[in-house]
Tab-separated table of C-alpha atoms in Angstrom:
chain	number	residue	atom	x	y	z
A	1	LEU	CA	-3.023	13.356	-27.866
A	2	VAL	CA	-2.568	11.151	-24.777
A	3	CYS	CA	-1.499	12.823	-21.513
A	4	ASP	CA	-0.486	11.213	-18.226
A	5	ALA	CA	-0.317	12.908	-14.828
A	6	SER	CA	1.061	9.971	-12.812
A	7	GLY	CA	4.650	9.561	-11.622
A	8	VAL	CA	7.269	12.274	-11.353
A	9	SER	CA	8.997	12.065	-14.736
A	10	GLY	CA	8.213	11.803	-18.420
A	11	TYR	CA	9.767	8.353	-18.467
A	12	ASP	CA	7.475	7.103	-15.687
A	13	ARG	CA	4.435	8.483	-17.488
A	14	SER	CA	5.376	7.017	-20.854
A	15	SER	CA	5.843	3.627	-19.183
A	16	HIS	CA	2.418	3.939	-17.548
A	17	ILE	CA	0.719	4.742	-20.884
A	18	ALA	CA	2.670	2.007	-22.668
A	19	SER	CA	1.479	-0.578	-20.158
A	20	ALA	CA	-2.089	0.677	-19.682
A	21	CYS	CA	-2.917	1.374	-23.330
A	22	GLY	CA	-0.710	-1.145	-25.126
A	23	LEU	CA	1.493	1.505	-26.778
A	24	PRO	CA	5.076	0.233	-26.349
A	25	GLU	CA	6.723	2.969	-28.462
A	26	ILE	CA	4.774	5.920	-27.050
A	27	GLY	CA	7.885	7.279	-25.309
A	28	ASP	CA	9.360	8.244	-28.682
A	29	ARG	CA	6.356	10.443	-29.520
A	30	ILE	CA	6.517	13.022	-26.731
A	31	VAL	CA	5.176	16.494	-27.544
A	32	GLN	CA	5.002	18.110	-24.084
A	33	ASN	CA	6.751	17.424	-20.776
A	34	LEU	CA	5.642	19.538	-17.803
A	35	PRO	CA	5.988	19.054	-14.015
A	36	GLY	CA	2.341	18.017	-13.776
A	37	ARG	CA	1.857	16.008	-16.953
A	38	THR	CA	3.492	14.571	-20.056
A	39	CYS	CA	1.687	14.343	-23.411
A	40	PHE	CA	2.332	12.155	-26.440
A	41	ASP	CA	1.222	12.053	-30.061
A	42	ALA	CA	-0.536	8.675	-30.056
A	43	GLN	CA	-2.413	8.756	-33.413
A	44	LEU	CA	-5.276	6.558	-32.177
A	45	TYR	CA	-8.632	5.665	-33.674
A	46	PRO	CA	-11.556	7.070	-31.608
A	47	ALA	CA	-12.523	3.705	-30.106
A	48	ASP	CA	-8.933	2.970	-29.075
A	49	ALA	CA	-8.569	6.487	-27.647
A	50	GLN	CA	-11.681	6.032	-25.526
A	51	ALA	CA	-10.477	2.661	-24.264
A	52	CYS	CA	-7.126	4.184	-23.313
A	53	ALA	CA	-8.807	7.032	-21.415
A	54	ASP	CA	-10.999	4.583	-19.495
A	55	VAL	CA	-8.043	2.594	-18.161
A	56	SER	CA	-6.758	5.122	-15.618
A	57	SER	CA	-7.862	8.364	-13.994
A	58	PHE	CA	-4.327	9.677	-14.595
A	59	ILE	CA	-4.673	9.341	-18.371
A	60	THR	CA	-6.569	11.843	-20.523
A	61	VAL	CA	-7.089	11.710	-24.279
A	62	VAL	CA	-7.782	14.791	-26.417
A	63	ALA	CA	-8.625	15.026	-30.118
A	64	TYR	CA	-5.514	16.274	-31.864
A	65	THR	CA	-6.652	19.395	-33.749
A	66	PRO	CA	-4.179	21.509	-35.753
A	67	TRP	CA	-3.997	24.151	-33.005
A	68	LEU	CA	-2.946	21.522	-30.466
A	69	LYS	CA	0.058	20.720	-32.637
A	70	ILE	CA	1.407	24.261	-32.271
A	71	ASN	CA	3.718	25.198	-29.408
A	72	ALA	CA	1.968	27.894	-27.343
A	73	HIS	CA	5.093	30.069	-27.179
A	74	SER	CA	5.667	29.988	-30.923
A	75	PHE	CA	3.458	32.940	-31.778
A	76	SER	CA	4.906	35.246	-29.129
A	77	ASP	CA	8.411	34.106	-30.098
A	78	THR	CA	7.763	34.924	-33.753
A	79	ARG	CA	6.570	38.438	-32.962
A	80	THR	CA	9.945	39.209	-31.378
A	81	GLU	CA	12.100	37.509	-34.033
A	82	SER	CA	13.555	39.275	-37.051
A	83	ALA	CA	11.695	36.986	-39.467
A	84	VAL	CA	8.995	34.316	-39.608
A	85	ARG	CA	10.521	30.851	-39.230
A	86	TYR	CA	8.650	27.662	-38.312
A	87	SER	CA	9.457	23.967	-38.246
A	88	ALA	CA	6.870	21.162	-38.464
A	89	SER	CA	8.086	17.738	-37.358
A	90	PHE	CA	6.679	14.614	-38.993
A	91	GLY	CA	4.321	12.529	-36.859
A	92	ASP	CA	5.938	9.378	-38.225
A	93	ARG	CA	9.682	9.540	-37.696
A	94	ASN	CA	10.355	6.451	-39.799
A	95	LEU	CA	9.164	7.799	-43.144
A	96	PRO	CA	11.446	7.040	-46.095
A	97	ASN	CA	13.148	10.093	-47.531
A	98	GLN	CA	11.265	9.919	-50.834
A	99	GLU	CA	7.961	9.997	-48.963
A	100	LYS	CA	9.141	13.014	-46.942
A	101	ILE	CA	9.940	14.864	-50.173
A	102	ARG	CA	6.445	14.133	-51.503
A	103	LEU	CA	4.857	15.364	-48.274
A	104	VAL	CA	6.905	18.569	-48.374
A	105	ASP	CA	5.639	19.186	-51.910
A	106	ASP	CA	2.064	18.612	-50.705
A	107	ALA	CA	2.568	21.033	-47.802
A	108	ARG	CA	4.027	23.681	-50.117
A	109	ALA	CA	1.034	23.409	-52.443
A	110	ALA	CA	-1.390	23.638	-49.500
A	111	LEU	CA	0.341	26.747	-48.119
A	112	GLU	CA	0.292	28.405	-51.537
A	113	LYS	CA	-3.489	27.902	-51.527
A	114	VAL	CA	-3.735	29.391	-48.005
A	115	TRP	CA	-1.734	32.396	-49.247
A	116	GLU	CA	-4.026	32.901	-52.232
A	117	ASP	CA	-7.116	32.725	-49.973
A	118	THR	CA	-5.805	35.197	-47.356
A	119	PRO	CA	-6.030	38.916	-48.320
A	120	GLU	CA	-3.657	39.873	-45.485
A	121	CYS	CA	-0.877	38.044	-47.354
A	122	TRP	CA	-1.350	39.699	-50.737
A	123	GLY	CA	0.901	42.702	-50.131
A	124	TRP	CA	3.909	40.411	-50.385
A	125	GLY	CA	3.430	39.253	-53.949
A	126	SER	CA	3.449	35.483	-54.418
A	127	PHE	CA	3.991	32.892	-51.698
A	128	ALA	CA	7.123	31.641	-53.482
A	129	GLU	CA	8.600	35.151	-53.365
A	130	ALA	CA	8.061	35.474	-49.621
A	131	PHE	CA	8.600	31.979	-48.169
A	132	ALA	CA	10.565	28.789	-48.695
A	133	VAL	CA	9.162	25.387	-47.749
A	134	ASP	CA	11.845	22.710	-47.544
A	135	LEU	CA	12.713	19.335	-46.038
A	136	ALA	CA	14.880	19.787	-42.947
A	137	GLY	CA	15.792	16.358	-41.579
A	138	ALA	CA	12.680	14.993	-39.891
A	139	ALA	CA	10.708	18.212	-40.346
A	140	ILE	CA	9.216	20.633	-42.844
A	141	SER	CA	10.639	24.147	-42.596
A	142	LEU	CA	8.636	27.294	-43.351
A	143	HIS	CA	11.096	30.188	-43.502
A	144	GLN	CA	10.719	33.769	-44.615
A	145	LYS	CA	13.026	34.284	-47.580
A	146	ASP	CA	14.329	37.788	-46.972
A	147	ALA	CA	15.483	37.033	-43.427
A	148	PRO	CA	18.762	38.918	-42.835
A	149	ALA	CA	21.303	37.996	-40.208
A	150	PRO	CA	20.524	39.408	-36.726
A	151	PRO	CA	20.333	42.107	-35.483
A	152	GLN	CA	18.852	43.413	-38.749
A	153	SER	CA	15.120	43.018	-39.274
A	154	ALA	CA	13.165	41.503	-42.111
A	155	ARG	CA	9.942	42.910	-43.506
A	156	VAL	CA	7.113	42.402	-41.029
A	157	VAL	CA	4.535	39.857	-42.157
A	158	ASP	CA	0.912	40.543	-41.226
A	159	HIS	CA	0.111	38.499	-38.111
A	160	THR	CA	-3.162	37.177	-39.542
A	161	CYS	CA	-1.231	35.920	-42.558
A	162	VAL	CA	1.239	34.156	-40.237
A	163	LEU	CA	-1.589	32.560	-38.240
A	164	ARG	CA	-3.227	31.208	-41.392
A	165	LEU	CA	0.046	29.814	-42.722
A	166	VAL	CA	0.996	28.130	-39.441
A	167	HIS	CA	-2.497	26.676	-39.081
A	168	GLY	CA	-2.265	25.423	-42.665
A	169	LEU	CA	1.077	23.771	-41.906
A	170	ALA	CA	-0.305	22.142	-38.735
A	171	SER	CA	-3.343	20.914	-40.702
A	172	GLU	CA	-1.199	18.631	-42.838
A	173	PRO	CA	-1.946	15.031	-41.705
A	174	CYS	CA	1.751	14.117	-41.725
A	175	VAL	CA	2.658	16.868	-39.224
A	176	GLY	CA	2.955	15.934	-35.556
A	177	ALA	CA	4.051	19.257	-34.019
A	178	VAL	CA	4.847	22.828	-35.058
A	179	GLN	CA	7.142	25.276	-33.314
A	180	SER	CA	9.059	28.468	-34.033
A	181	ASP	CA	12.462	27.859	-35.589
A	182	PRO	CA	14.677	30.883	-34.885
A	183	PRO	CA	18.202	30.940	-36.271
A	184	VAL	CA	20.792	29.446	-33.946
A	185	THR	CA	23.150	32.072	-32.579
A	186	PRO	CA	26.045	31.392	-30.169
A	187	ASP	CA	25.867	33.048	-26.758
A	188	ASN	CA	29.237	32.023	-25.372
A	189	HIS	CA	29.932	35.422	-23.842
A	190	ASP	CA	27.048	35.028	-21.379
A	191	GLY	CA	27.211	31.236	-21.100
A	192	ARG	CA	30.821	30.984	-19.983
A	193	TRP	CA	30.173	33.572	-17.247
A	194	ILE	CA	26.954	31.928	-15.988
A	195	ILE	CA	28.449	28.444	-15.606
A	196	GLN	CA	31.366	29.912	-13.637
A	197	GLY	CA	29.098	31.330	-10.946
A	198	SER	CA	27.693	34.565	-12.429
A	199	VAL	CA	30.154	36.507	-10.253
A	200	THR	CA	31.228	40.142	-10.652
A	201	ASP	CA	34.145	41.928	-9.029
A	202	ALA	CA	34.147	45.177	-7.047
A	203	ALA	CA	33.986	47.152	-10.282
A	204	GLN	CA	30.932	45.120	-11.377
A	205	GLN	CA	32.969	43.452	-14.123
A	206	ARG	CA	32.331	39.795	-14.919
A	207	VAL	CA	34.963	37.391	-13.608
A	208	HIS	CA	35.724	33.877	-14.821
A	209	PRO	CA	37.392	32.037	-11.922
A	210	LEU	CA	37.786	28.712	-13.757
A	211	HIS	CA	39.441	30.322	-16.754
A	212	GLU	CA	41.693	32.340	-14.462
A	213	ALA	CA	42.736	29.057	-12.818
A	214	GLY	CA	43.654	27.647	-16.224
A	215	ILE	CA	40.579	25.427	-16.585
A	216	THR	CA	39.189	26.273	-20.014
A	217	GLY	CA	37.746	22.956	-21.245
A	218	LYS	CA	40.038	22.923	-24.259
A	219	ASP	CA	40.415	19.445	-25.849
A	220	GLN	CA	37.824	17.975	-23.442
A	221	VAL	CA	34.747	15.913	-24.400
A	222	VAL	CA	31.479	16.923	-22.748
A	223	GLN	CA	28.271	14.883	-22.524
A	224	MET	CA	24.855	16.196	-21.488
A	225	SER	CA	21.690	14.131	-20.940
A	226	ASP	CA	18.351	14.327	-19.155
A	227	THR	CA	15.243	12.189	-18.594
A	228	GLY	CA	14.386	12.634	-22.260
A	229	LEU	CA	17.241	10.369	-23.345
A	230	SER	CA	15.972	7.674	-25.713
A	231	VAL	CA	17.513	4.226	-25.321
A	232	ASN	CA	16.357	3.553	-28.883
A	233	SER	CA	18.690	6.223	-30.233
A	234	CYS	CA	21.274	4.813	-32.627
A	235	TYR	CA	23.943	6.127	-30.233
A	236	PHE	CA	22.713	4.053	-27.281
A	237	TYR	CA	20.721	1.148	-28.706
A	238	ASP	CA	22.104	-2.255	-27.792
A	239	GLU	CA	20.690	-5.089	-29.895
A	240	THR	CA	22.144	-7.679	-27.490
A	241	GLY	CA	19.976	-6.550	-24.583
A	242	GLU	CA	18.310	-3.800	-22.619
A	243	VAL	CA	20.359	-0.678	-21.994
A	244	VAL	CA	21.237	-0.484	-18.311
A	245	ARG	CA	19.515	2.416	-16.550
A	246	ASP	CA	21.079	4.029	-13.497
């Protein structure tokens, strides 16, 4: 795990690491972007990691243990969700699909072993009865099987059992990062009010001034981007030259 505290943006820091440590594609391997630092999954040999750390006082290198792969908020998020759901992204994003399938099978077998070795999990029957491990794009999903649609609740899994399973998932060599994976639910009722000013009338009822003026966004195309935009994305990559940055 290589972190950089120079510059003011993740892009500046990735460029600094790329130049200082000879890692031209490091910007595509970001795992944390905070105001004070940006960290990347570098997958370096110890000697190369030490050389990278010695280049600049702004660069730090940390051994990438399984716990460091897990988003700090994931455990607290899971304890408030209706069911246990995690997603583990592959460290190598260019794996062929057949290799991903093999790695998912390996992860499933490893988690079944964790389940068998953890007494706190035994009240659920078998691992296959309680959880599904599947390929989800560029990630491995670990989802509780009896998860109902919100706001209903699923059976509560023992927290020690969850910790062991998540640690087991993060311990897979192919995994680059693990985070909670709650179901996606639309929140348009709140969202449309917030982006129109979060205004209430005299009766404390929400008002939507843009909608009332006839501006609803219907049939319009919207684009959103931030400093995390990758110029190597298939949507922006230009093989004839460098993408112009504003």
